[in-house]
Every structure is written in structure tokens, then in C-alpha cells.
Amino acid sequence: MSVTLKDVAKRAGVSRSAVSRTFTEGASVSKKTRQKVEKAASELGYHPNALASSLTTGRTKLIGLISNNFHNPIFLEVFDLFTRGLQERGLRPLIVNLQEETPPEQSVRMLRQYSVDGVVVASSTLPPDFARAFRDAKIPVVHTFGRIANAPDVHVVGIDNVECGRIAAQALIDRGYSRVAFLGGPAEATSTQDRLRGFLEVLRTRPDMAVTHSFASAYSFDAGRVEMTKQLMTERAEAYFCGDDVLSIGALSAIQSAGLSVPEDVGVIGLNDMEMSRWENINLTTIHQPVQHIIDGSIDLVVSMLEQPDRYPEARLYPCRLIERGTLRPLP
């Protein structure tokens, strides 16, 4: 039979409430009593029940971690960092996989059933009103990789996607390309819209350059390969800014299958700098997104909201930079 709180109290010679306070964060208990309880618990092999303690504290320490982009390999990195970071703060991630477009009300209902203390919406494709639904339900929420605004409705942590588009455009200008294209993710995604906007903003100042754009159906390898295959059947560009590394890798696969070389025949630049893009057989020139900083900032905001639920919404913006590898022409 499992060891109970009553067993520990008997061994330590204290009340059951003293044992409960010893294992309740922030509860008042004398040093002498704590030592007696911890000694008895160690001898008996007792471990406090997290679910039972939540009934006393009103805190489950569960944080809902929601995403709809599990087919993108970068989310292996994202969830690794998120789960470890939350656990280091004494919190427990509850992962929610939104495979299809899901009304936010359904996710709110589900996470309420688990009495989560907070929610992280980790997606650049879910619309802003998805995170707002949790705010309206009085559940602390952070939108990670969301669209940055000067006066956000919820806490948002991410990058300036418009500036990333500008960085990509300037990289292509600097390398002397004259026919360039944007191959983005889903057209309705705010990340796609903003990256295209920054890309076109710079290139509109260059009437000597021809610019086109197209959209893949998802941020995935298969979608990138399909869309690049279509582009290669028309008058192809000299270089493509693919709005995500996994799209870029799909595009590289299509280019190779067409018997073309990178960067000699076609140049490619991605965005994210995920681990796979650094592999020698891929060697993708890309724009580095500081995922570690973004996740650390998101966890900081989650923790602060648990202590101060009415904290005014904040936007945290992290800078990106170009990573030179081998899928664009070298600088002249």
C-alpha cells in the first residue's frame, strides 16, 4: 500500500496539517517541524500527491501548451525548450495538438476541465483572436510567435516578421539577383503576410528587379516541395525567399529533382535557423530566429501572470540576423 500523509504525521509525531503545510509552497511551518516531517517522509518513501495538493492551494501548476504545427520540425526544438523551461520553474506542461482549424472556445473548454493555471499559444498561424479567447475566459495567456503590436490585447512574444522580410530582400539585392520571389506559408497566416510585406517594401525601391510571390498550403516539407515544383514549371526566379526553413528544405528537394543546382541555378534563403538547416547536406542560408530567448521570455511572462493575473499585456520583440551558408550566391 502507498504511504499516506497520515503515516508521515504519525512517524514524525506531528499533525496531518503540519505535514500538509510542509509540502505546500509558501505555507508557514517551523524549521524544527519541517525537519521532522522531511526525515519521516524520507524514511517512509513518501512523495506528496501533486493533484491532491492542488485542492488545497487552488493551483494545479499545469500550463496548457497549444500548437497547430506539429509537422514542422522546428517545433521539436520549441517543445523541448518549453517543457524543460516550465519544469525547471516547477510547472507542468499540458500539450494540446490542434491538427485542424479548431474554434478557440473548444480549447478553452478543454483546458478549463484540467484547471490549467495558464496557457501558451505557440503558433505563428493561429489568429490573434485565438489567444484573446483565453484572456476573455480569465485564463492567463501568452501568444508565442504571435504578431507583435504596439498595444497588444494579450502578452505576445516573438520577432518582427516585417523586418525579416526586409533582411531577406537586402540579402538578395546584395548578391546581385535580378529576378526574385517570395514563397510563403499559408496566405492567411500573419507571419506570412508580414514577411511578404517587408520583402516587397524593400524591393519596390528597386525597379530594376522583377518580383513575384506565391504561397504554400502549410509550413511543411511537402507543401514547400509542391509549391516549388509549380514555380519551376513557369519562368523561375533566380532566388527565392521561403518564409520558413522547412518550406526551404522542401523547395531544395524540388530543385534537385528538377536537375538544377543550388545556388548555381537557383538560390534559396529560409527563416528560423532550425537545427536541420545546419546539416552539411542542407547547409541552408537563413535568418536566425532566437527561439531560446523567445521561449525564455514567454515562460517569464507566464510565471509573472501567475503572481499578478491582471498584469498589463506586454509585447516582447527579439531581433533576427542573417546566417550565411551555401544556398545563395556568395557576396561579390
XYZ file of C-alpha atoms in Angstrom:
332
model
C 0.000 0.000 0.000
C 1.172 3.538 -0.708
C 2.428 5.703 2.121
C -0.076 8.368 3.148
C 0.160 11.788 4.726
C -1.307 10.212 7.902
C 1.594 7.718 8.044
C 4.144 10.532 7.825
C 2.372 12.516 10.544
C 2.418 9.501 12.855
C 6.124 8.794 12.227
C 7.086 12.460 12.695
C 4.845 12.924 15.761
C 3.062 15.919 14.266
C -0.419 16.694 12.968
C -1.525 15.915 9.425
C -1.974 19.643 8.802
C 1.717 20.170 9.721
C 2.713 17.599 7.099
C 0.441 19.273 4.554
C 1.938 22.710 5.279
C 5.470 21.308 4.950
C 4.760 20.247 1.390
C 2.724 23.318 0.456
C 4.758 26.071 -1.193
C 4.628 29.303 0.815
C 2.859 27.756 3.829
C 4.055 28.608 7.333
C 5.862 25.833 9.229
C 8.662 25.932 11.796
C 12.167 24.773 10.898
C 12.032 22.045 13.559
C 8.713 20.681 12.299
C 9.884 20.784 8.679
C 12.999 18.768 9.549
C 10.949 16.145 11.420
C 8.448 15.810 8.564
C 11.080 15.620 5.829
C 13.014 12.984 7.819
C 9.876 10.857 8.327
C 8.881 11.239 4.672
C 12.342 10.146 3.531
C 12.314 7.084 5.812
C 8.872 6.031 4.604
C 9.444 6.891 0.937
C 6.570 9.358 0.889
C 6.072 11.773 -2.002
C 3.320 14.417 -1.942
C 0.475 13.965 -4.429
C 0.518 16.949 -6.786
C -3.150 16.588 -7.697
C -4.202 16.361 -4.063
C -2.133 19.403 -3.099
C -3.815 21.400 -5.864
C -7.111 21.013 -3.987
C -5.517 22.798 -1.043
C -3.623 25.509 -2.924
C -6.081 26.089 -5.766
C -3.099 25.794 -8.149
C -2.521 22.824 -10.452
C 0.755 24.215 -11.822
C -0.465 22.959 -15.211
C 0.310 25.180 -18.210
C -1.547 24.428 -21.433
C 0.881 24.449 -24.384
C -1.077 24.765 -27.635
C 0.193 24.439 -31.208
C -1.206 23.556 -34.608
C 2.074 22.985 -36.448
C 3.464 19.674 -35.200
C 4.555 18.622 -38.711
C 7.178 21.403 -38.704
C 10.456 20.009 -37.264
C 11.278 23.285 -35.520
C 8.506 22.521 -33.044
C 10.548 19.581 -31.755
C 13.031 22.222 -30.603
C 10.259 24.519 -29.393
C 8.552 21.873 -27.248
C 11.848 20.559 -25.911
C 12.768 24.052 -24.710
C 9.271 24.844 -23.434
C 8.796 21.618 -21.476
C 12.245 21.807 -19.877
C 11.864 25.501 -19.095
C 8.448 25.069 -17.470
C 9.582 22.047 -15.448
C 12.595 23.986 -14.165
C 10.116 26.551 -12.775
C 8.094 23.823 -11.036
C 5.324 23.945 -13.653
C 3.845 21.076 -15.688
C 3.172 21.370 -19.439
C -0.089 20.019 -20.828
C 0.404 19.747 -24.611
C -2.556 20.354 -26.907
C -2.234 19.388 -30.584
C -4.564 21.320 -32.881
C -4.341 19.216 -36.048
C -7.181 21.041 -37.754
C -8.612 24.565 -37.536
C -10.352 24.491 -34.156
C -12.677 27.107 -32.650
C -10.910 28.656 -29.652
C -13.984 28.056 -27.476
C -13.389 24.306 -27.728
C -9.800 24.635 -26.499
C -10.898 26.969 -23.696
C -13.473 24.396 -22.551
C -10.964 21.550 -22.624
C -8.259 23.400 -20.701
C -10.767 24.590 -18.127
C -11.599 20.931 -17.469
C -7.957 20.430 -16.491
C -7.938 23.614 -14.358
C -4.767 24.924 -16.004
C -3.125 27.890 -14.312
C -2.130 29.454 -17.647
C -1.854 28.898 -21.392
C 0.851 29.388 -24.025
C -0.373 29.558 -27.622
C 2.792 28.624 -29.558
C 1.856 29.382 -33.155
C 2.524 31.918 -35.891
C -0.505 30.779 -37.894
C -3.334 30.835 -35.344
C -5.159 34.193 -35.499
C -4.833 36.727 -32.649
C -8.423 36.123 -31.523
C -7.469 32.566 -30.549
C -5.310 33.820 -27.677
C -7.866 36.523 -26.864
C -10.460 33.810 -26.176
C -8.390 32.633 -23.191
C -8.000 36.199 -21.944
C -11.770 36.657 -22.148
C -12.191 33.417 -20.158
C -9.916 34.888 -17.429
C -7.155 32.354 -18.126
C -3.634 33.887 -18.162
C -2.288 33.548 -21.708
C 0.858 34.278 -23.730
C 0.881 34.169 -27.545
C 4.351 32.941 -28.515
C 5.409 33.579 -32.144
C 2.343 35.817 -32.464
C 2.000 39.086 -34.370
C 3.640 41.932 -32.478
C 1.521 45.045 -31.850
C 2.248 48.331 -30.092
C -0.744 47.871 -27.794
C -1.387 44.103 -27.642
C -4.592 42.607 -26.232
C -2.618 39.707 -24.694
C 1.043 39.091 -23.910
C 2.887 38.445 -27.188
C 6.470 37.215 -27.613
C 8.137 36.875 -30.986
C 10.037 38.557 -33.807
C 9.477 41.392 -36.252
C 8.409 39.384 -39.308
C 8.293 42.525 -41.456
C 11.950 43.178 -40.657
C 12.790 39.565 -41.541
C 11.296 40.188 -44.986
C 13.494 43.259 -45.331
C 16.602 41.281 -44.308
C 15.869 38.622 -46.936
C 15.265 41.200 -49.672
C 18.506 43.033 -48.889
C 20.447 39.756 -48.919
C 19.218 39.061 -52.456
C 19.964 42.621 -53.608
C 23.489 42.424 -52.184
C 24.165 39.248 -54.163
C 23.124 40.754 -57.488
C 19.921 38.813 -58.183
C 17.547 40.491 -60.628
C 14.539 38.064 -60.633
C 13.464 37.121 -57.125
C 10.407 35.591 -55.484
C 8.732 35.047 -52.134
C 7.485 31.517 -51.440
C 5.490 31.842 -48.245
C 3.462 29.653 -45.951
C -0.346 29.833 -45.741
C -1.603 33.151 -47.152
C -3.902 33.717 -44.154
C -1.066 33.400 -41.602
C 0.004 36.748 -40.131
C 3.646 35.607 -40.228
C 3.376 35.018 -43.985
C 1.666 38.363 -44.567
C 4.252 40.301 -42.563
C 7.278 38.595 -44.127
C 5.912 39.310 -47.601
C 5.186 42.918 -46.662
C 8.765 43.576 -45.560
C 10.145 41.761 -48.610
C 8.090 43.855 -51.045
C 8.715 47.073 -49.129
C 12.435 46.894 -49.905
C 12.122 45.554 -53.434
C 9.642 48.251 -54.520
C 12.578 50.649 -54.308
C 14.356 48.590 -56.976
C 12.509 48.939 -60.329
C 15.370 47.054 -61.986
C 14.353 43.864 -60.148
C 11.420 41.577 -61.055
C 9.482 40.247 -58.035
C 6.782 37.568 -57.760
C 5.186 35.772 -54.822
C 3.264 32.571 -54.108
C 2.002 30.643 -51.084
C 2.325 27.063 -49.905
C -0.622 25.369 -48.219
C 1.237 24.859 -44.921
C 4.580 25.345 -43.222
C 5.747 21.841 -44.152
C 8.304 19.998 -46.296
C 5.654 18.556 -48.624
C 3.946 21.922 -49.127
C 7.280 23.580 -49.910
C 8.195 20.874 -52.404
C 4.798 21.039 -54.135
C 4.837 24.831 -54.449
C 8.430 24.985 -55.694
C 7.661 22.284 -58.262
C 4.871 24.523 -59.599
C 7.204 27.525 -59.732
C 9.859 25.607 -61.667
C 7.278 24.782 -64.352
C 6.948 28.510 -65.131
C 9.611 31.151 -65.651
C 11.556 30.533 -62.491
C 13.157 33.218 -60.354
C 16.890 33.336 -59.760
C 16.374 33.199 -55.993
C 13.532 32.511 -53.553
C 12.871 33.743 -50.034
C 10.993 30.824 -48.487
C 9.180 32.065 -45.409
C 10.339 29.161 -43.242
C 13.234 26.662 -43.133
C 11.065 23.581 -43.609
C 9.494 25.176 -46.717
C 13.028 25.906 -47.933
C 14.104 22.284 -47.484
C 11.062 21.131 -49.444
C 11.957 23.666 -52.125
C 15.561 22.410 -52.242
C 14.244 18.884 -52.774
C 12.097 20.041 -55.726
C 15.016 21.941 -57.264
C 17.258 18.883 -57.007
C 14.567 16.643 -58.540
C 14.331 19.075 -61.478
C 18.030 18.518 -62.179
C 19.007 22.045 -61.090
C 21.812 23.120 -58.758
C 21.756 25.362 -55.688
C 22.977 28.092 -55.651
C 24.283 27.960 -59.263
C 20.857 27.719 -60.944
C 18.521 28.774 -58.114
C 19.218 30.500 -54.794
C 17.224 29.849 -51.609
C 17.038 31.677 -48.276
C 14.931 30.456 -45.338
C 13.860 31.659 -41.912
C 14.244 30.100 -38.429
C 17.740 28.546 -38.439
C 16.374 25.283 -37.088
C 18.858 22.513 -36.334
C 18.236 20.654 -39.611
C 19.164 23.719 -41.674
C 22.724 23.442 -40.314
C 23.195 19.874 -41.546
C 26.005 19.600 -44.090
C 23.777 18.131 -46.819
C 21.320 21.057 -46.456
C 23.606 23.970 -45.477
C 20.737 26.482 -45.735
C 21.338 30.230 -45.793
C 18.645 31.507 -43.457
C 17.512 34.149 -40.989
C 18.107 33.166 -37.379
C 15.080 33.345 -35.096
C 16.216 33.402 -31.419
C 13.907 30.596 -30.271
C 15.624 30.135 -26.900
C 15.155 33.824 -25.995
C 11.544 33.790 -27.203
C 10.682 30.779 -25.059
C 12.519 32.119 -22.002
C 10.595 35.395 -22.367
C 7.300 33.530 -22.728
C 7.916 31.475 -19.577
C 8.898 34.629 -17.652
C 5.555 36.184 -18.594
C 3.598 33.044 -17.653
C 5.231 32.965 -14.222
C 4.646 36.693 -13.683
C 0.957 36.314 -14.575
C 0.508 33.545 -12.011
C 1.629 36.062 -9.393
C -0.079 39.076 -10.989
C -3.012 37.915 -13.178
C -4.071 41.470 -14.075
C -0.642 42.453 -15.402
C -0.972 44.785 -18.395
C -0.336 42.974 -21.732
C 3.232 43.266 -22.965
C 4.897 42.682 -26.342
C 8.447 41.303 -26.293
C 10.315 41.565 -29.571
C 13.595 39.783 -30.307
C 15.930 40.683 -33.213
C 16.852 38.290 -36.032
C 20.015 38.082 -38.149
C 21.196 36.582 -41.425
C 23.120 33.282 -41.243
C 25.444 32.794 -44.212
C 25.685 29.235 -45.517
C 25.634 27.748 -49.006
C 22.269 28.212 -50.738
C 22.787 31.754 -52.038
C 25.495 33.191 -54.275
C 28.433 34.485 -52.260
C 28.678 38.230 -51.808
C 30.607 39.882 -54.653
